[in-house]
PDB file of C-alpha atoms in Angstrom:
ATOM      1  CA  MET A   1       0.222   0.278   0.130  1.00 52.00           C
ATOM      2  CA  ALA A   2       1.264   3.427  -0.496  1.00 58.00           C
ATOM      3  CA  TYR A   3       2.273   5.705   1.880  1.00 58.00           C
ATOM      4  CA  GLY A   4      -0.485   8.224   2.472  1.00 58.00           C
ATOM      5  CA  LYS A   5      -3.774   6.293   0.835  1.00 62.00           C
ATOM      6  CA  ASN A   6      -4.969   4.645   4.820  1.00 63.00           C
ATOM      7  CA  LYS A   7      -7.261   7.706   5.657  1.00 62.00           C
ATOM      8  CA  LYS A   8      -7.703   5.853   9.281  1.00 61.00           C
ATOM      9  CA  LEU A   9      -4.189   7.024   9.872  1.00 59.00           C
ATOM     10  CA  GLY A  10      -4.070  11.427  11.266  1.00 58.00           C
ATOM     11  CA  LYS A  11      -1.154  13.095  11.601  1.00 60.00           C
ATOM     12  CA  LYS A  12       1.211  12.394  13.873  1.00 61.00           C
ATOM     13  CA  GLY A  13       0.795  14.247  16.956  1.00 57.00           C
ATOM     14  CA  ALA A  14      -2.580  15.786  16.126  1.00 59.00           C
ATOM     15  CA  LYS A  15      -4.792  15.989  19.198  1.00 69.00           C
ATOM     16  CA  LYS A  16      -8.198  17.246  20.273  1.00 75.00           C
ATOM     17  CA  LYS A  17      -8.896  20.629  21.406  1.00 79.00           C
ATOM     18  CA  ALA A  18      -9.933  19.842  25.466  1.00 81.00           C
ATOM     19  CA  VAL A  19     -13.034  21.560  25.992  1.00 82.00           C
ATOM     20  CA  ASP A  20     -14.040  22.969  29.473  1.00 84.00           C
ATOM     21  CA  PRO A  21     -17.993  20.445  29.943  1.00 85.00           C
ATOM     22  CA  LEU A  22     -18.800  23.310  32.026  1.00 85.00           C
ATOM     23  CA  THR A  23     -18.948  25.221  29.008  1.00 87.00           C
ATOM     24  CA  LYS A  24     -22.035  23.255  27.348  1.00 88.00           C
ATOM     25  CA  LYS A  25     -23.952  23.847  30.498  1.00 91.00           C
ATOM     26  CA  GLU A  26     -26.780  26.204  32.067  1.00 92.00           C
ATOM     27  CA  TRP A  27     -27.895  26.639  35.695  1.00 93.00           C
ATOM     28  CA  TYR A  28     -31.376  27.129  37.541  1.00 95.00           C
ATOM     29  CA  THR A  29     -32.150  27.845  40.699  1.00 94.00           C
ATOM     30  CA  VAL A  30     -33.872  24.947  42.820  1.00 95.00           C
ATOM     31  CA  LYS A  31     -37.289  26.873  44.460  1.00 94.00           C
ATOM     32  CA  ALA A  32     -38.626  24.860  47.523  1.00 94.00           C
ATOM     33  CA  PRO A  33     -42.248  24.666  48.182  1.00 93.00           C
ATOM     34  CA  ASN A  34     -43.939  27.827  50.803  1.00 90.00           C
ATOM     35  CA  MET A  35     -44.502  25.174  53.594  1.00 88.00           C
ATOM     36  CA  PHE A  36     -41.254  25.799  54.072  1.00 91.00           C
ATOM     37  CA  LYS A  37     -39.229  29.023  55.490  1.00 89.00           C
ATOM     38  CA  HIS A  38     -36.298  29.013  52.916  1.00 89.00           C
ATOM     39  CA  LYS A  39     -37.452  28.730  49.711  1.00 90.00           C
ATOM     40  CA  THR A  40     -34.313  28.688  47.621  1.00 91.00           C
ATOM     41  CA  ILE A  41     -32.284  25.583  48.125  1.00 89.00           C
ATOM     42  CA  GLY A  42     -29.747  25.365  45.506  1.00 91.00           C
ATOM     43  CA  VAL A  43     -28.560  25.918  41.848  1.00 94.00           C
ATOM     44  CA  THR A  44     -28.380  22.667  39.474  1.00 94.00           C
ATOM     45  CA  CYS A  45     -26.722  22.748  35.822  1.00 93.00           C
ATOM     46  CA  VAL A  46     -27.920  20.990  32.849  1.00 93.00           C
ATOM     47  CA  ASN A  47     -26.985  20.685  29.196  1.00 92.00           C
ATOM     48  CA  ARG A  48     -28.419  23.085  27.098  1.00 91.00           C
ATOM     49  CA  SER A  49     -30.696  21.889  24.462  1.00 88.00           C
ATOM     50  CA  THR A  50     -29.169  21.523  21.823  1.00 86.00           C
ATOM     51  CA  GLY A  51     -31.583  19.991  18.698  1.00 85.00           C
ATOM     52  CA  THR A  52     -34.275  17.717  19.653  1.00 88.00           C
ATOM     53  CA  LYS A  53     -32.290  17.148  23.560  1.00 89.00           C
ATOM     54  CA  ILE A  54     -34.386  20.024  25.246  1.00 91.00           C
ATOM     55  CA  ALA A  55     -32.992  20.977  28.774  1.00 90.00           C
ATOM     56  CA  SER A  56     -36.493  20.834  30.751  1.00 90.00           C
ATOM     57  CA  ASP A  57     -36.844  17.400  29.755  1.00 92.00           C
ATOM     58  CA  TYR A  58     -33.399  16.390  31.812  1.00 92.00           C
ATOM     59  CA  LEU A  59     -34.389  18.138  34.957  1.00 93.00           C
ATOM     60  CA  LYS A  60     -38.199  16.787  35.120  1.00 93.00           C
ATOM     61  CA  GLY A  61     -37.894  14.490  37.847  1.00 93.00           C
ATOM     62  CA  ARG A  62     -34.435  15.282  38.838  1.00 94.00           C
ATOM     63  CA  VAL A  63     -34.358  15.045  43.141  1.00 95.00           C
ATOM     64  CA  PHE A  64     -32.669  17.105  45.421  1.00 95.00           C
ATOM     65  CA  GLU A  65     -32.282  16.292  49.094  1.00 95.00           C
ATOM     66  CA  SER A  66     -31.267  18.866  51.995  1.00 93.00           C
ATOM     67  CA  SER A  67     -31.717  18.964  55.424  1.00 93.00           C
ATOM     68  CA  LEU A  68     -34.661  20.448  57.213  1.00 92.00           C
ATOM     69  CA  PHE A  69     -32.947  22.829  59.292  1.00 92.00           C
ATOM     70  CA  GLU A  70     -31.215  24.292  55.792  1.00 91.00           C
ATOM     71  CA  LEU A  71     -35.582  24.868  55.176  1.00 91.00           C
ATOM     72  CA  HIS A  72     -36.892  25.224  58.271  1.00 89.00           C
ATOM     73  CA  GLU A  73     -34.319  25.939  60.428  1.00 86.00           C
ATOM     74  CA  THR A  74     -35.710  23.016  63.223  1.00 84.00           C
ATOM     75  CA  ASP A  75     -34.299  19.287  63.089  1.00 86.00           C
ATOM     76  CA  ILE A  76     -31.093  18.543  61.668  1.00 89.00           C
ATOM     77  CA  PHE A  77     -31.335  14.975  61.785  1.00 92.00           C
ATOM     78  CA  ARG A  78     -34.257  15.118  59.222  1.00 93.00           C
ATOM     79  CA  LYS A  79     -33.591  15.077  55.646  1.00 95.00           C
ATOM     80  CA  ILE A  80     -35.863  16.151  52.966  1.00 95.00           C
ATOM     81  CA  ARG A  81     -36.215  15.265  49.600  1.00 96.00           C
ATOM     82  CA  LEU A  82     -37.690  17.568  46.505  1.00 96.00           C
ATOM     83  CA  VAL A  83     -38.780  16.100  43.153  1.00 95.00           C
ATOM     84  CA  CYS A  84     -38.651  19.088  40.492  1.00 95.00           C
ATOM     85  CA  GLU A  85     -42.030  18.710  38.914  1.00 94.00           C
ATOM     86  CA  GLU A  86     -42.034  22.086  36.517  1.00 93.00           C
ATOM     87  CA  VAL A  87     -39.052  24.301  34.929  1.00 93.00           C
ATOM     88  CA  GLN A  88     -39.950  27.931  34.629  1.00 91.00           C
ATOM     89  CA  GLY A  89     -38.053  30.250  33.023  1.00 89.00           C
ATOM     90  CA  THR A  90     -34.449  29.906  35.640  1.00 91.00           C
ATOM     91  CA  GLU A  91     -36.541  27.699  38.301  1.00 93.00           C
ATOM     92  CA  LEU A  92     -37.169  25.038  39.450  1.00 94.00           C
ATOM     93  CA  LEU A  93     -40.805  24.273  41.076  1.00 94.00           C
ATOM     94  CA  THR A  94     -40.212  21.564  43.325  1.00 95.00           C
ATOM     95  CA  ASN A  95     -42.936  19.279  45.344  1.00 95.00           C
ATOM     96  CA  PHE A  96     -41.825  17.295  48.508  1.00 95.00           C
ATOM     97  CA  HIS A  97     -41.110  13.681  47.762  1.00 95.00           C
ATOM     98  CA  GLY A  98     -40.005  11.882  51.116  1.00 95.00           C
ATOM     99  CA  MET A  99     -38.336  12.211  54.530  1.00 95.00           C
ATOM    100  CA  SER A 100     -36.015  10.008  56.318  1.00 95.00           C
ATOM    101  CA  LEU A 101     -33.546  10.412  59.837  1.00 94.00           C
ATOM    102  CA  THR A 102     -29.652   9.938  59.506  1.00 94.00           C
ATOM    103  CA  THR A 103     -28.137   6.969  60.247  1.00 93.00           C
ATOM    104  CA  ASP A 104     -26.122   9.221  63.224  1.00 94.00           C
ATOM    105  CA  LYS A 105     -29.886   9.943  64.719  1.00 93.00           C
ATOM    106  CA  LEU A 106     -31.375   6.149  64.390  1.00 93.00           C
ATOM    107  CA  CYS A 107     -27.642   5.015  65.511  1.00 92.00           C
ATOM    108  CA  SER A 108     -28.058   7.159  68.293  1.00 92.00           C
ATOM    109  CA  ILE A 109     -31.587   6.291  69.857  1.00 91.00           C
ATOM    110  CA  VAL A 110     -30.899   2.755  69.301  1.00 91.00           C
ATOM    111  CA  LYS A 111     -29.835   1.210  73.232  1.00 88.00           C
ATOM    112  CA  LYS A 112     -29.488  -1.495  75.016  1.00 88.00           C
ATOM    113  CA  TRP A 113     -32.579  -3.323  77.966  1.00 89.00           C
ATOM    114  CA  GLN A 114     -35.578  -1.845  75.808  1.00 91.00           C
ATOM    115  CA  THR A 115     -37.613  -2.701  73.621  1.00 93.00           C
ATOM    116  CA  LEU A 116     -37.637  -1.917  69.929  1.00 93.00           C
ATOM    117  CA  ILE A 117     -41.296  -1.330  68.210  1.00 94.00           C
ATOM    118  CA  GLU A 118     -41.421  -0.293  64.761  1.00 95.00           C
ATOM    119  CA  THR A 119     -44.223  -0.637  62.106  1.00 95.00           C
ATOM    120  CA  PHE A 120     -44.751   1.347  58.464  1.00 96.00           C
ATOM    121  CA  VAL A 121     -48.501   2.000  57.240  1.00 96.00           C
ATOM    122  CA  ASP A 122     -49.792   3.254  53.705  1.00 96.00           C
ATOM    123  CA  ALA A 123     -52.524   5.604  52.860  1.00 96.00           C
ATOM    124  CA  LYS A 124     -53.377   8.249  50.176  1.00 96.00           C
ATOM    125  CA  THR A 125     -54.135  12.160  51.258  1.00 95.00           C
ATOM    126  CA  ALA A 126     -56.926  13.837  50.569  1.00 93.00           C
ATOM    127  CA  ASP A 127     -55.256  15.503  47.407  1.00 91.00           C
ATOM    128  CA  GLY A 128     -54.158  12.175  45.624  1.00 92.00           C
ATOM    129  CA  TYR A 129     -50.913  11.567  47.409  1.00 95.00           C
ATOM    130  CA  LEU A 130     -50.057   8.064  48.618  1.00 96.00           C
ATOM    131  CA  LEU A 131     -47.920   8.094  50.941  1.00 96.00           C
ATOM    132  CA  ARG A 132     -45.444   5.208  52.937  1.00 96.00           C
ATOM    133  CA  VAL A 133     -44.872   5.957  57.155  1.00 96.00           C
ATOM    134  CA  PHE A 134     -42.963   4.028  58.789  1.00 96.00           C
ATOM    135  CA  CYS A 135     -42.394   4.626  62.427  1.00 95.00           C
ATOM    136  CA  ILE A 136     -40.430   3.560  65.716  1.00 95.00           C
ATOM    137  CA  GLY A 137     -40.291   3.367  69.316  1.00 94.00           C
ATOM    138  CA  PHE A 138     -38.556   2.218  72.060  1.00 93.00           C
ATOM    139  CA  THR A 139     -39.894   1.151  75.443  1.00 92.00           C
ATOM    140  CA  LYS A 140     -38.563   3.530  78.117  1.00 87.00           C
ATOM    141  CA  LYS A 141     -37.956   3.180  82.130  1.00 80.00           C
ATOM    142  CA  ASP A 142     -40.389   3.129  84.416  1.00 72.00           C
ATOM    143  CA  GLU A 143     -39.875   5.978  87.046  1.00 69.00           C
ATOM    144  CA  LYS A 144     -42.166   3.946  89.368  1.00 65.00           C
ATOM    145  CA  ILE A 145     -39.596   0.864  89.331  1.00 59.00           C
ATOM    146  CA  ALA A 146     -35.930   1.988  89.912  1.00 57.00           C
ATOM    147  CA  LYS A 147     -34.386  -0.788  90.377  1.00 68.00           C
ATOM    148  CA  LYS A 148     -35.364  -2.680  87.495  1.00 74.00           C
ATOM    149  CA  LYS A 149     -32.107  -2.577  84.979  1.00 78.00           C
ATOM    150  CA  CYS A 150     -34.222  -3.770  81.666  1.00 83.00           C
ATOM    151  CA  CYS A 151     -37.852  -2.612  80.147  1.00 85.00           C
ATOM    152  CA  TYR A 152     -39.041  -4.438  77.600  1.00 89.00           C
ATOM    153  CA  ALA A 153     -42.575  -5.130  76.448  1.00 90.00           C
ATOM    154  CA  GLN A 154     -44.554  -7.980  76.283  1.00 91.00           C
ATOM    155  CA  SER A 155     -45.466  -9.336  72.594  1.00 93.00           C
ATOM    156  CA  GLU A 156     -48.939  -8.623  73.103  1.00 94.00           C
ATOM    157  CA  GLN A 157     -48.576  -4.940  74.392  1.00 93.00           C
ATOM    158  CA  VAL A 158     -45.934  -4.685  70.752  1.00 94.00           C
ATOM    159  CA  ARG A 159     -48.861  -5.613  68.705  1.00 95.00           C
ATOM    160  CA  ASN A 160     -51.560  -3.307  70.829  1.00 95.00           C
ATOM    161  CA  ILE A 161     -48.762  -0.467  70.556  1.00 94.00           C
ATOM    162  CA  ARG A 162     -47.623  -0.868  66.871  1.00 95.00           C
ATOM    163  CA  ARG A 163     -51.677  -1.086  65.570  1.00 95.00           C
ATOM    164  CA  LYS A 164     -52.444   2.238  67.851  1.00 95.00           C
ATOM    165  CA  MET A 165     -49.282   3.652  65.661  1.00 95.00           C
ATOM    166  CA  ASN A 166     -51.250   2.612  62.534  1.00 95.00           C
ATOM    167  CA  GLU A 167     -54.076   3.540  63.488  1.00 95.00           C
ATOM    168  CA  LEU A 168     -53.103   7.297  64.295  1.00 95.00           C
ATOM    169  CA  ILE A 169     -50.588   7.632  61.109  1.00 95.00           C
ATOM    170  CA  THR A 170     -53.565   6.413  58.733  1.00 96.00           C
ATOM    171  CA  ALA A 171     -55.852   8.889  60.288  1.00 95.00           C
ATOM    172  CA  LYS A 172     -53.829  12.122  59.851  1.00 94.00           C
ATOM    173  CA  VAL A 173     -52.726  11.720  56.504  1.00 95.00           C
ATOM    174  CA  VAL A 174     -56.271  11.091  55.309  1.00 95.00           C
ATOM    175  CA  ALA A 175     -57.487  14.119  57.363  1.00 93.00           C
ATOM    176  CA  GLY A 176     -55.760  16.680  55.022  1.00 90.00           C
ATOM    177  CA  MET A 177     -53.337  17.437  52.539  1.00 93.00           C
ATOM    178  CA  LEU A 178     -49.867  16.515  51.842  1.00 93.00           C
ATOM    179  CA  ASN A 179     -48.683  20.828  52.700  1.00 92.00           C
ATOM    180  CA  ASP A 180     -50.480  19.946  56.309  1.00 92.00           C
ATOM    181  CA  PHE A 181     -48.898  16.535  56.806  1.00 93.00           C
ATOM    182  CA  VAL A 182     -44.830  17.770  55.966  1.00 93.00           C
ATOM    183  CA  LYS A 183     -46.345  20.406  58.417  1.00 91.00           C
ATOM    184  CA  GLU A 184     -47.135  17.884  61.089  1.00 90.00           C
ATOM    185  CA  LEU A 185     -43.119  16.886  60.021  1.00 90.00           C
ATOM    186  CA  GLN A 186     -41.848  19.715  60.863  1.00 89.00           C
ATOM    187  CA  ILE A 187     -43.721  20.470  64.322  1.00 87.00           C
ATOM    188  CA  GLY A 188     -43.262  16.595  65.569  1.00 86.00           C
ATOM    189  CA  SER A 189     -46.692  16.674  67.223  1.00 88.00           C
ATOM    190  CA  LEU A 190     -47.535  13.174  66.136  1.00 91.00           C
ATOM    191  CA  GLN A 191     -45.083  11.588  67.524  1.00 91.00           C
ATOM    192  CA  GLU A 192     -45.863  13.375  70.596  1.00 90.00           C
ATOM    193  CA  ASP A 193     -49.797  12.454  70.027  1.00 92.00           C
ATOM    194  CA  ILE A 194     -48.614   8.165  69.625  1.00 93.00           C
ATOM    195  CA  ALA A 195     -46.150   8.754  72.813  1.00 91.00           C
ATOM    196  CA  LYS A 196     -49.921   9.776  74.903  1.00 92.00           C
ATOM    197  CA  ALA A 197     -52.039   7.607  73.131  1.00 92.00           C
ATOM    198  CA  VAL A 198     -50.180   4.325  74.010  1.00 91.00           C
ATOM    199  CA  LYS A 199     -48.882   5.461  77.449  1.00 88.00           C
ATOM    200  CA  TYR A 200     -51.239   3.031  79.086  1.00 88.00           C
ATOM    201  CA  MET A 201     -49.785  -0.272  76.835  1.00 90.00           C
ATOM    202  CA  TYR A 202     -46.180   0.241  78.095  1.00 90.00           C
ATOM    203  CA  PRO A 203     -44.593   4.135  78.285  1.00 88.00           C
ATOM    204  CA  ILE A 204     -42.530   4.683  75.505  1.00 89.00           C
ATOM    205  CA  GLY A 205     -39.946   7.068  74.283  1.00 84.00           C
ATOM    206  CA  ASP A 206     -37.892   8.254  71.420  1.00 88.00           C
ATOM    207  CA  VAL A 207     -40.764   7.820  68.925  1.00 93.00           C
ATOM    208  CA  HIS A 208     -39.900   9.173  65.485  1.00 93.00           C
ATOM    209  CA  ILE A 209     -41.190   8.983  61.881  1.00 94.00           C
ATOM    210  CA  ARG A 210     -38.392   7.548  60.714  1.00 94.00           C
ATOM    211  CA  LYS A 211     -39.439   7.738  57.236  1.00 95.00           C
ATOM    212  CA  VAL A 212     -41.443   8.801  54.943  1.00 96.00           C
ATOM    213  CA  LYS A 213     -41.774   7.954  50.610  1.00 96.00           C
ATOM    214  CA  VAL A 214     -44.420   9.047  48.327  1.00 96.00           C
ATOM    215  CA  LEU A 215     -45.627   5.754  46.724  1.00 96.00           C
ATOM    216  CA  LYS A 216     -47.707   7.438  43.774  1.00 95.00           C
ATOM    217  CA  ARG A 217     -48.713  11.096  43.296  1.00 93.00           C
ATOM    218  CA  PRO A 218     -51.743  12.666  41.000  1.00 93.00           C
ATOM    219  CA  LYS A 219     -51.226  14.134  37.812  1.00 93.00           C
ATOM    220  CA  LEU A 220     -49.175  17.451  37.412  1.00 90.00           C
ATOM    221  CA  ASP A 221     -51.807  20.178  37.791  1.00 90.00           C
ATOM    222  CA  LEU A 222     -49.716  23.388  37.467  1.00 89.00           C
ATOM    223  CA  SER A 223     -52.051  25.399  39.370  1.00 90.00           C
ATOM    224  CA  LYS A 224     -51.794  23.914  42.537  1.00 90.00           C
ATOM    225  CA  LEU A 225     -48.526  23.422  41.704  1.00 91.00           C
ATOM    226  CA  ALA A 226     -48.135  27.109  41.774  1.00 90.00           C
ATOM    227  CA  GLU A 227     -50.274  27.337  45.024  1.00 89.00           C
ATOM    228  CA  ILE A 228     -48.165  25.525  47.301  1.00 89.00           C
ATOM    229  CA  HIS A 229     -45.020  27.675  45.592  1.00 89.00           C
ATOM    230  CA  GLY A 230     -47.192  30.515  46.659  1.00 80.00           C
ATOM    231  CA  ALA A 231     -47.257  31.954  43.184  1.00 63.00           C
ATOM    232  CA  GLY A 232     -50.163  34.853  43.099  1.00 48.00           C
ATOM    233  CA  SER A 233     -51.848  35.407  46.060  1.00 43.00           C
ATOM    234  CA  GLY A 234     -55.412  36.009  43.493  1.00 44.00           C
ATOM    235  CA  GLU A 235     -55.865  39.468  44.468  1.00 45.00           C
ATOM    236  CA  ALA A 236     -53.772  42.924  43.326  1.00 44.00           C
ATOM    237  CA  VAL A 237     -54.208  46.532  45.197  1.00 43.00           C
ATOM    238  CA  VAL A 238     -54.371  49.596  43.138  1.00 45.00           C
ATOM    239  CA  ALA A 239     -54.216  52.864  43.991  1.00 48.00           C
ATOM    240  CA  VAL A 240     -55.771  55.860  42.731  1.00 47.00           C
ATOM    241  CA  ALA A 241     -54.856  59.201  42.584  1.00 49.00           C
ATOM    242  CA  ASN A 242     -57.043  61.963  42.596  1.00 53.00           C
ATOM    243  CA  VAL A 243     -56.800  65.479  40.122  1.00 49.00           C
ATOM    244  CA  ASP A 244     -54.965  67.370  42.574  1.00 53.00           C
ATOM    245  CA  GLY A 245     -52.141  65.388  42.780  1.00 53.00           C
ATOM    246  CA  THR A 246     -53.365  63.519  46.382  1.00 55.00           C
ATOM    247  CA  SER A 247     -53.446  60.015  47.275  1.00 54.00           C
ATOM    248  CA  GLY A 248     -56.980  58.589  47.162  1.00 54.00           C
ATOM    249  CA  GLU A 249     -58.436  55.448  47.655  1.00 58.00           C
ATOM    250  CA  GLN A 250     -57.143  52.086  46.878  1.00 55.00           C
ATOM    251  CA  ILE A 251     -59.106  49.180  44.878  1.00 56.00           C
ATOM    252  CA  THR A 252     -58.761  45.654  45.027  1.00 56.00           C
ATOM    253  CA  ARG A 253     -58.823  43.644  41.908  1.00 53.00           C
ATOM    254  CA  PRO A 254     -58.709  40.140  40.789  1.00 52.00           C
ATOM    255  CA  ASP A 255     -55.843  38.661  39.758  1.00 52.00           C
ATOM    256  CA  GLY A 256     -56.156  38.931  35.242  1.00 49.00           C
ATOM    257  CA  TYR A 257     -58.707  41.969  35.392  1.00 51.00           C
ATOM    258  CA  GLU A 258     -59.232  43.412  32.312  1.00 55.00           C
ATOM    259  CA  PRO A 259     -61.083  46.572  32.125  1.00 60.00           C
ATOM    260  CA  PRO A 260     -64.756  46.941  30.059  1.00 60.00           C
ATOM    261  CA  VAL A 261     -64.625  47.908  26.345  1.00 55.00           C
ATOM    262  CA  LEU A 262     -66.593  51.422  25.971  1.00 55.00           C
ATOM    263  CA  ALA A 263     -68.907  51.293  23.303  1.00 58.00           C
ATOM    264  CA  ALA A 264     -68.088  54.906  22.574  1.00 58.00           C
ATOM    265  CA  ILE A 265     -65.962  58.158  24.023  1.00 55.00           C
TER     266      ILE A 265
END
């Protein structure tokens, strides 16, 4: 074969020009629902839209994880998962996707000489979200019996406590919307209700909602998604000035208000 006829052989020493992959990226701001105190939780990047590859298609369904302390300044040992449902400009509108405890918190509450009681239940909220809620609790030592070293519960007591846990969790989930249940997790009132309800069976302590999973969610409704992000209050206040320049009365008008068309001037 004659020299130079092989097209597969390139020039000696030729190298491709190195291109920084970040130059092909676009940055988006991640927005949390208004059930949390802090709305902006960070930024994320994605490749720019090219041809049939749309950037928003790769962003929808992306899951972000943050601690509850960063979102609401309460419990640092709770991890909140948010999923992107819609892209508006350079902002990602997210919704609740799950919650879990950190590993170090779980390890710190597991101790000797006590009974671990754990259960989970599937329940659907009023707005159609199917949740799987995991609850964990531990028996605690009775203060009246100081000499007793351990505090083990009998099998029948454990079954009764587990049944009561399922009833309370199901009632709380079914009674309200997803936002209401997330607010209950932030406050921690559900754990207190469980501890009080099963006190007559056997005193328990360190009751926690260990994990929450969203198994099924209803069809995406952009108006509801905008509502949980606080977009649009439904009314607009218009200040009317008098002819002499003094301030007049304020008129409240709904969003999207258009003045009527006059037949003649």
